[in-house]
Short mmCIF file of C-alpha atoms in Angstrom, two decimals:
data_model
loop_
_atom_site.label_atom_id
_atom_site.label_comp_id
_atom_site.label_asym_id
_atom_site.label_seq_id
_atom_site.Cartn_x
_atom_site.Cartn_y
_atom_site.Cartn_z
CA MET A 1 107.60 107.23 100.95
CA THR A 2 108.52 103.61 101.71
CA LEU A 3 107.37 100.77 99.48
CA MET A 4 104.88 99.52 102.09
CA ALA A 5 103.52 103.04 102.53
CA GLU A 6 103.05 103.27 98.76
CA VAL A 7 101.26 99.90 98.71
CA GLY A 8 99.04 100.99 101.60
CA GLN A 9 98.14 104.27 99.90
CA LYS A 10 97.40 102.49 96.63
CA ALA A 11 95.10 100.04 98.40
CA PHE A 12 93.40 102.94 100.20
CA ASP A 13 92.86 104.84 96.95
CA LEU A 14 91.51 101.77 95.12
CA GLY A 15 89.38 100.50 98.00
CA VAL A 16 91.25 97.20 98.26
CA PRO A 17 90.96 95.49 101.68
CA LEU A 18 94.71 95.13 102.13
CA ALA A 19 94.49 94.19 105.83
CA VAL A 20 91.89 92.31 107.87
CA HIS A 21 91.69 91.62 111.60
CA LEU A 22 89.92 88.30 112.18
CA ASP A 23 88.94 87.25 115.68
CA ILE A 24 88.54 83.47 115.61
CA THR A 25 87.12 83.25 119.14
CA TYR A 26 86.00 85.50 121.99
CA ARG A 27 86.69 82.76 124.51
CA CYS A 28 89.63 83.56 126.76
CA ASN A 29 91.53 82.05 129.66
CA GLU A 30 92.06 85.51 131.14
CA ARG A 31 89.47 88.02 132.34
CA CYS A 32 91.32 91.29 131.87
CA VAL A 33 89.62 94.13 133.70
CA HIS A 34 89.72 96.42 130.64
CA CYS A 35 88.60 93.90 128.00
CA TYR A 36 85.74 95.02 125.74
CA LEU A 37 84.55 91.52 124.73
CA ASP A 38 81.87 89.08 125.85
CA HIS A 39 83.82 85.84 126.39
CA ASP A 40 80.88 83.45 126.04
CA ASP A 41 80.67 81.44 122.83
CA HIS A 42 77.49 82.37 120.95
CA GLY A 43 78.21 80.13 117.97
CA GLU A 44 81.63 80.95 116.56
CA MET A 45 82.53 79.84 113.05
CA ASP A 46 83.82 76.27 112.73
CA THR A 47 87.01 75.25 110.94
CA ALA A 48 85.43 74.94 107.50
CA GLU A 49 83.75 78.35 107.84
CA VAL A 50 86.98 80.06 108.90
CA LYS A 51 88.83 78.48 105.98
CA SER A 52 86.10 79.67 103.63
CA VAL A 53 86.50 83.19 105.02
CA LEU A 54 90.25 83.01 104.42
CA ASP A 55 89.66 81.86 100.83
CA GLN A 56 87.34 84.82 100.26
CA LEU A 57 89.80 87.27 101.80
CA ALA A 58 92.58 85.99 99.54
CA GLU A 59 90.31 86.43 96.50
CA ALA A 60 89.53 90.00 97.62
CA GLY A 61 93.21 90.96 97.70
CA VAL A 62 93.88 90.85 101.44
CA PHE A 63 97.56 90.44 102.27
CA PHE A 64 97.98 91.35 105.95
CA LEU A 65 95.98 89.05 108.23
CA THR A 66 95.78 89.46 112.00
CA LEU A 67 94.42 86.45 113.92
CA SER A 68 93.23 87.36 117.38
CA GLY A 69 90.56 86.79 120.02
CA GLY A 70 89.81 86.13 122.83
CA GLU A 71 92.70 83.75 123.12
CA VAL A 72 93.48 82.11 119.79
CA PHE A 73 95.12 79.06 121.35
CA LEU A 74 91.82 78.02 122.92
CA ARG A 75 90.79 76.86 119.45
CA ARG A 76 91.98 73.30 118.92
CA ASP A 77 92.10 73.98 115.19
CA PHE A 78 94.27 77.07 115.56
CA PHE A 79 97.32 75.68 113.81
CA GLU A 80 95.13 74.24 111.05
CA ILE A 81 93.78 77.76 110.51
CA VAL A 82 97.27 79.28 110.47
CA GLU A 83 98.48 76.60 108.03
CA HIS A 84 95.60 77.39 105.68
CA ALA A 85 96.33 81.13 105.94
CA ARG A 86 99.99 80.59 105.10
CA ARG A 87 99.11 78.35 102.14
CA LEU A 88 97.14 81.32 100.84
CA LEU A 89 100.30 83.44 101.31
CA PHE A 90 98.88 85.82 103.90
CA ASN A 91 101.34 87.76 106.00
CA VAL A 92 100.12 86.50 109.40
CA LYS A 93 100.28 88.37 112.68
CA ILE A 94 99.01 86.72 115.86
CA LYS A 95 97.73 88.46 118.98
CA THR A 96 97.80 86.31 122.11
CA ASN A 97 98.36 86.39 125.87
CA ALA A 98 100.85 83.53 125.24
CA VAL A 99 100.12 81.58 128.42
CA MET A 100 99.39 78.45 126.34
CA ILE A 101 102.57 78.70 124.27
CA GLY A 102 105.32 76.21 125.10
CA GLU A 103 108.44 75.24 123.18
CA ALA A 104 106.49 73.00 120.78
CA GLU A 105 103.99 75.77 119.92
CA ALA A 106 106.81 78.28 119.43
CA GLN A 107 108.61 75.89 117.08
CA ARG A 108 105.47 75.33 115.05
CA LEU A 109 104.83 79.07 114.68
CA ARG A 110 108.38 79.46 113.43
CA ALA A 111 107.94 76.60 110.97
CA LEU A 112 104.83 78.32 109.62
CA ASN A 113 106.78 81.58 109.13
CA VAL A 114 104.36 83.69 111.13
CA ASP A 115 105.44 87.31 110.71
CA THR A 116 104.79 88.70 114.20
CA VAL A 117 103.45 87.55 117.54
CA GLN A 118 102.00 90.40 119.63
CA ILE A 119 101.70 89.62 123.33
CA SER A 120 99.90 91.63 125.99
CA LEU A 121 102.00 92.37 129.06
CA TYR A 122 100.70 94.89 131.56
CA SER A 123 103.50 95.18 134.09
CA HIS A 124 107.00 94.03 134.96
CA ARG A 125 105.55 93.10 138.36
CA ALA A 126 103.78 89.76 138.47
CA GLU A 127 101.26 90.88 141.07
CA VAL A 128 100.10 93.82 138.93
CA HIS A 129 99.91 91.87 135.67
CA ASP A 130 98.08 88.95 137.31
CA ALA A 131 95.60 91.28 139.02
CA ILE A 132 94.71 92.81 135.65
CA THR A 133 94.36 89.44 133.87
CA LYS A 134 92.74 87.75 136.90
CA LEU A 135 94.73 84.62 136.02
CA PRO A 136 97.22 83.50 138.69
CA HIS A 137 100.79 83.00 137.40
CA SER A 138 99.90 84.48 133.99
CA PHE A 139 102.89 86.83 134.17
CA GLU A 140 105.34 83.99 134.65
CA ARG A 141 103.80 81.91 131.87
CA THR A 142 103.66 84.84 129.45
CA VAL A 143 107.29 85.83 129.99
CA THR A 144 108.42 82.22 129.58
CA ALA A 145 106.50 82.01 126.30
CA ILE A 146 108.14 85.24 125.08
CA GLU A 147 111.51 83.61 125.70
CA PHE A 148 110.48 80.49 123.76
CA LEU A 149 109.31 82.58 120.81
CA ARG A 150 112.39 84.79 120.86
CA ASP A 151 114.68 81.76 120.91
CA GLN A 152 112.95 80.51 117.76
CA GLY A 153 113.87 83.75 116.03
CA LEU A 154 110.28 84.98 115.83
CA ARG A 155 109.48 88.67 115.82
CA VAL A 156 107.77 89.41 119.13
CA THR A 157 106.08 92.62 120.23
CA ILE A 158 105.03 93.36 123.79
CA ALA A 159 101.84 95.45 123.80
CA ASN A 160 101.45 97.45 127.01
CA VAL A 161 97.97 98.93 127.43
CA LEU A 162 98.12 101.69 130.03
CA MET A 163 95.36 102.15 132.58
CA THR A 164 95.01 103.36 136.15
CA ALA A 165 96.18 100.02 137.53
CA ASN A 166 99.55 99.90 135.77
CA LEU A 167 100.35 103.52 134.96
CA ALA A 168 103.53 103.56 137.03
CA ASP A 169 104.90 100.45 135.32
CA GLN A 170 105.39 101.45 131.68
CA TYR A 171 109.12 102.05 132.12
CA GLY A 172 109.52 98.71 133.87
CA VAL A 173 107.76 96.90 131.00
CA GLN A 174 109.86 98.77 128.46
CA LYS A 175 113.03 97.76 130.30
CA LEU A 176 111.85 94.14 130.51
CA ALA A 177 111.17 94.12 126.76
CA ALA A 178 114.71 95.33 126.14
CA GLU A 179 116.12 92.63 128.42
CA LEU A 180 114.07 90.01 126.56
CA GLY A 181 115.21 91.37 123.22
CA VAL A 182 111.72 92.08 121.88
CA HIS A 183 109.89 95.13 120.58
CA TYR A 184 107.78 97.31 122.91
CA THR A 185 104.66 99.35 122.20
CA VAL A 186 102.57 101.44 124.57
CA ASP A 187 98.90 102.37 124.13
CA PRO A 188 96.82 104.50 126.51
CA THR A 189 93.52 103.64 124.77
CA ILE A 190 90.78 101.93 126.77
CA THR A 191 87.89 100.94 124.51
CA PRO A 192 84.20 100.72 125.48
CA MET A 193 82.59 97.28 125.50
CA MET A 194 81.32 96.24 122.08
CA ASP A 195 77.79 96.19 123.51
CA GLY A 196 78.13 99.91 124.31
CA ASP A 197 78.86 99.55 128.04
CA MET A 198 81.06 102.52 128.99
CA SER A 199 81.85 101.54 132.59
CA VAL A 200 85.29 100.20 131.64
CA LEU A 201 86.30 103.73 130.63
CA ALA A 202 86.78 104.49 134.31
CA LEU A 203 90.13 102.71 133.86
CA ARG A 204 91.41 105.38 131.46
CA ILE A 205 94.40 107.19 132.85
CA PRO A 206 93.91 110.85 133.85
CA GLY A 207 94.74 113.43 131.19
CA GLU A 208 97.55 114.97 133.20
CA GLU A 209 99.27 111.59 133.12
CA LEU A 210 98.79 111.42 129.35
CA ALA A 211 100.95 114.51 129.02
CA GLU A 212 103.78 112.75 130.82
CA VAL A 213 103.47 109.68 128.59
CA PHE A 214 103.30 111.63 125.32
CA ARG A 215 106.15 113.97 126.19
CA ASN A 216 108.58 111.30 127.32
CA PRO A 217 111.06 110.62 124.47
CA ALA A 218 111.82 107.18 125.93
CA LEU A 219 108.21 106.15 125.28
CA VAL A 220 107.36 108.34 122.29
CA PRO A 221 110.16 109.22 119.85
CA ASN A 222 110.18 112.19 117.45
CA GLN A 223 109.05 114.57 120.16
CA ASP A 224 109.58 117.73 118.07
CA GLU A 225 107.11 116.52 115.47
CA PHE A 226 104.73 114.57 117.72
CA CYS A 227 104.18 117.32 120.29
CA ALA A 228 104.37 120.32 117.97
CA PRO A 229 101.32 122.62 117.71
CA PRO A 230 99.19 121.52 114.76
CA PRO A 231 99.70 123.43 111.49
CA PRO A 232 96.65 125.03 109.85
CA PRO A 233 94.76 122.35 107.86
CA SER A 234 95.02 122.58 104.08
CA GLU A 235 92.31 121.96 101.50
CA GLU A 236 93.91 118.56 100.91
CA ASP A 237 93.61 117.79 104.64
CA LEU A 238 89.88 118.55 104.55
CA GLU A 239 89.47 116.19 101.60
CA GLY A 240 91.16 113.41 103.57
CA TYR A 241 89.69 110.63 105.69
CA SER A 242 89.92 109.71 109.35
CA CYS A 243 91.63 106.34 109.01
CA SER A 244 91.83 103.15 106.96
CA ALA A 245 88.63 101.64 108.45
CA GLY A 246 86.36 100.66 105.58
CA HIS A 247 88.93 101.85 103.02
CA SER A 248 91.72 99.28 103.15
CA PHE A 249 90.97 97.55 106.47
CA CYS A 250 88.09 95.83 108.22
CA TYR A 251 87.32 93.51 111.12
CA ILE A 252 85.51 90.15 111.18
CA SER A 253 84.12 88.66 114.39
CA PRO A 254 84.09 84.94 115.33
CA TYR A 255 80.43 84.91 114.27
CA GLY A 256 81.09 86.20 110.77
CA ASP A 257 79.97 89.79 111.40
CA VAL A 258 81.93 92.33 109.35
CA PHE A 259 82.72 95.75 110.82
CA PRO A 260 84.80 98.68 109.55
CA CYS A 261 87.23 98.14 112.45
CA VAL A 262 87.57 96.27 115.72
CA GLN A 263 86.84 99.56 117.52
CA PHE A 264 83.96 100.45 115.19
CA PRO A 265 81.00 98.15 116.03
CA LEU A 266 78.81 99.21 113.11
CA PRO A 267 77.43 96.00 111.52
CA THR A 268 77.89 96.00 107.74
CA GLY A 269 76.97 92.40 106.94
CA ASN A 270 77.61 88.80 107.89
CA ILE A 271 79.93 86.53 105.96
CA ARG A 272 77.75 83.51 106.76
CA GLN A 273 75.00 85.11 104.68
CA GLN A 274 76.93 87.06 102.03
CA ASP A 275 80.24 86.82 100.25
CA PHE A 276 82.92 89.02 101.74
CA LEU A 277 83.40 91.04 98.54
CA ASP A 278 79.67 91.69 98.34
CA ILE A 279 79.75 93.17 101.86
CA TRP A 280 82.96 95.09 101.21
CA ASN A 281 81.81 96.62 97.92
CA HIS A 282 78.07 97.03 98.40
CA SER A 283 77.21 97.35 102.09
CA PRO A 284 75.41 100.70 102.58
CA GLN A 285 77.01 101.05 106.02
CA MET A 286 80.53 100.38 104.72
CA ASN A 287 80.01 102.81 101.86
CA GLU A 288 78.76 105.45 104.26
CA VAL A 289 81.86 105.08 106.42
CA ARG A 290 84.22 105.39 103.47
CA SER A 291 82.35 108.40 102.08
CA ILE A 292 83.05 110.65 105.08
CA GLN A 293 85.75 113.25 104.46
CA ALA A 294 87.30 115.46 107.12
CA ARG A 295 85.22 118.39 105.86
CA ASP A 296 82.05 116.40 106.69
CA LEU A 297 82.88 116.03 110.37
CA THR A 298 80.75 118.01 112.80
CA THR A 299 82.97 120.17 115.01
CA CYS A 300 86.18 118.40 113.92
CA SER A 301 86.16 119.97 110.43
CA SER A 302 86.79 123.36 112.05
CA CYS A 303 89.45 122.06 114.45
CA SER A 304 93.10 123.03 114.14
CA HIS A 305 93.96 119.40 114.95
CA VAL A 306 91.96 117.92 112.06
CA ALA A 307 95.04 116.90 110.05
CA THR A 308 97.08 115.54 112.98
CA CYS A 309 94.48 114.11 115.38
CA THR A 310 94.29 110.38 116.01
CA ARG A 311 90.49 110.67 115.86
CA CYS A 312 88.89 107.21 115.79
CA PRO A 313 85.54 107.23 113.94
CA GLY A 314 84.63 104.05 115.81
CA LEU A 315 85.04 105.67 119.21
CA ALA A 316 83.08 108.67 117.91
CA TYR A 317 80.36 106.27 116.73
CA MET A 318 80.20 104.73 120.20
CA GLU A 319 79.72 108.23 121.60
CA GLY A 320 76.71 108.60 119.30
CA ASN A 321 77.93 110.05 115.99
CA MET A 322 80.56 108.66 113.61
CA ARG A 323 80.93 112.18 112.18
CA GLY A 324 81.40 113.73 115.60
CA PRO A 325 84.39 114.12 117.91
CA SER A 326 85.97 111.29 119.86
CA THR A 327 86.40 112.67 123.37
CA ALA A 328 89.37 110.41 124.10
CA ASP A 329 91.18 111.57 120.97
CA CYS A 330 90.41 115.21 121.70
CA GLU A 331 92.02 114.69 125.08
CA LYS A 332 95.06 113.04 123.50
CA SER A 333 95.48 115.89 121.03
CA PHE A 334 95.36 118.48 123.80
CA TYR A 335 97.81 116.75 126.12
CA ARG A 336 100.12 115.97 123.21
CA THR A 337 100.32 119.56 121.94
CA GLY A 338 98.90 121.80 124.67
CA VAL A 339 96.50 123.32 122.10
CA PRO A 340 92.73 123.19 122.87
CA THR A 341 90.56 121.34 120.34
CA ALA A 342 87.47 122.74 118.64
CA ASN A 343 85.34 120.38 120.73
CA MET A 344 86.83 121.85 123.92
CA LEU A 345 86.41 125.43 122.71
CA ARG A 346 82.78 124.71 121.78
CA GLN A 347 82.21 123.67 125.39
CA GLY A 348 84.12 126.65 126.75
CA LEU A 349 86.87 124.46 128.20
CA ALA A 350 90.51 125.48 128.59
CA ARG A 351 91.41 121.85 129.25
CA PRO A 352 89.54 118.53 128.97
CA GLN A 353 86.99 117.74 131.64
CA THR A 354 88.10 115.14 134.15
CA ALA A 355 85.80 112.14 134.29
CA GLY A 356 85.46 112.49 138.04
CA THR A 357 87.27 110.86 140.91
CA ARG A 358 86.66 107.34 142.11
CA SER A 359 86.30 106.62 145.79
CA THR A 360 87.55 103.04 145.34
CA PRO A 361 89.78 101.51 142.68
CA LEU A 362 88.20 99.18 140.13
CA ILE A 363 90.76 96.49 140.88
CA GLN A 364 92.75 95.71 143.96
CA ILE A 365 96.42 94.81 143.54
CA GLN A 366 96.98 91.96 145.95
CA PRO A 367 100.24 90.43 147.12
CA ALA A 368 101.47 87.69 144.81
CA ALA A 369 100.80 85.04 147.46
CA ALA A 370 97.13 85.98 147.53
CA LEU A 371 96.86 85.28 143.81
CA ALA A 372 98.26 81.77 144.03
#
């Protein structure tokens, strides 16, 4: 076990919030078709409030801090926030679309010793990327910013969310990342809107295409282990937990709401009304989340995939039961291994149900000239 893995396990066992994802705004200069956020400002925390949150997180033992949005650079106080976070010795990761990053911004991020900048890039083709973001010339501006950041010696990761609109482009984005000299990650997860609206899930790629993604060693290494049939779960597996949400990780919204995870919209308290540690240690909702062992899961506890599934309790919660199956993760487990899940068998399915065909695409990819 690596040192960081040991630290993570220790934090998990002790209930220390080692990592926090803090969205400092939901405002954004893009309108990505798959985004799960409401981009209106309903009273986000001001500079003093955000700094107070950071002080409380430092006191609670948080080390890894992700600053995201929305688009973080829409906050005029963004660098003031980052400076305060670095003074508190957080390891800072930033998620951004990067269209507002120029040479000066890249230099300042380097001077602040930001650990990682994660940038969303949906295609190697400008017309596809811009159609997804609905911001003309966003591809060009994002790629230019990646070059600025790379030239400063910053660690940059391209995050490629796969959906129906860009499914054919993952290899092109991976190649572009290699040419730019930055890291590449791929994620086929489309998340419901935080208000529970499921319509965006129509953008999820068909299961048959998931199989191609998961079984391609260029996109997913360690194929022998990743795609192997799941071993029978042990007693230790059944005593385990779904993920780090509520155990060593949580999410805070721009309005001070605290959730177990960014994909788990179960309110546990508000940092404008309570201290963070009070919410973390004493919230009934947070304690309920962290009490659930694998053996407590309906259906999933009897599933052969229980020890290897990527089951997200937040997605299960949005389907109606945090102890129930997450349909998307059941589908991933099947197409990764070829072995039906307990949830499928309960429904008498030999393969996951297809969500139905669409007569018209949710977005139209227009020629680049039409986007200008």
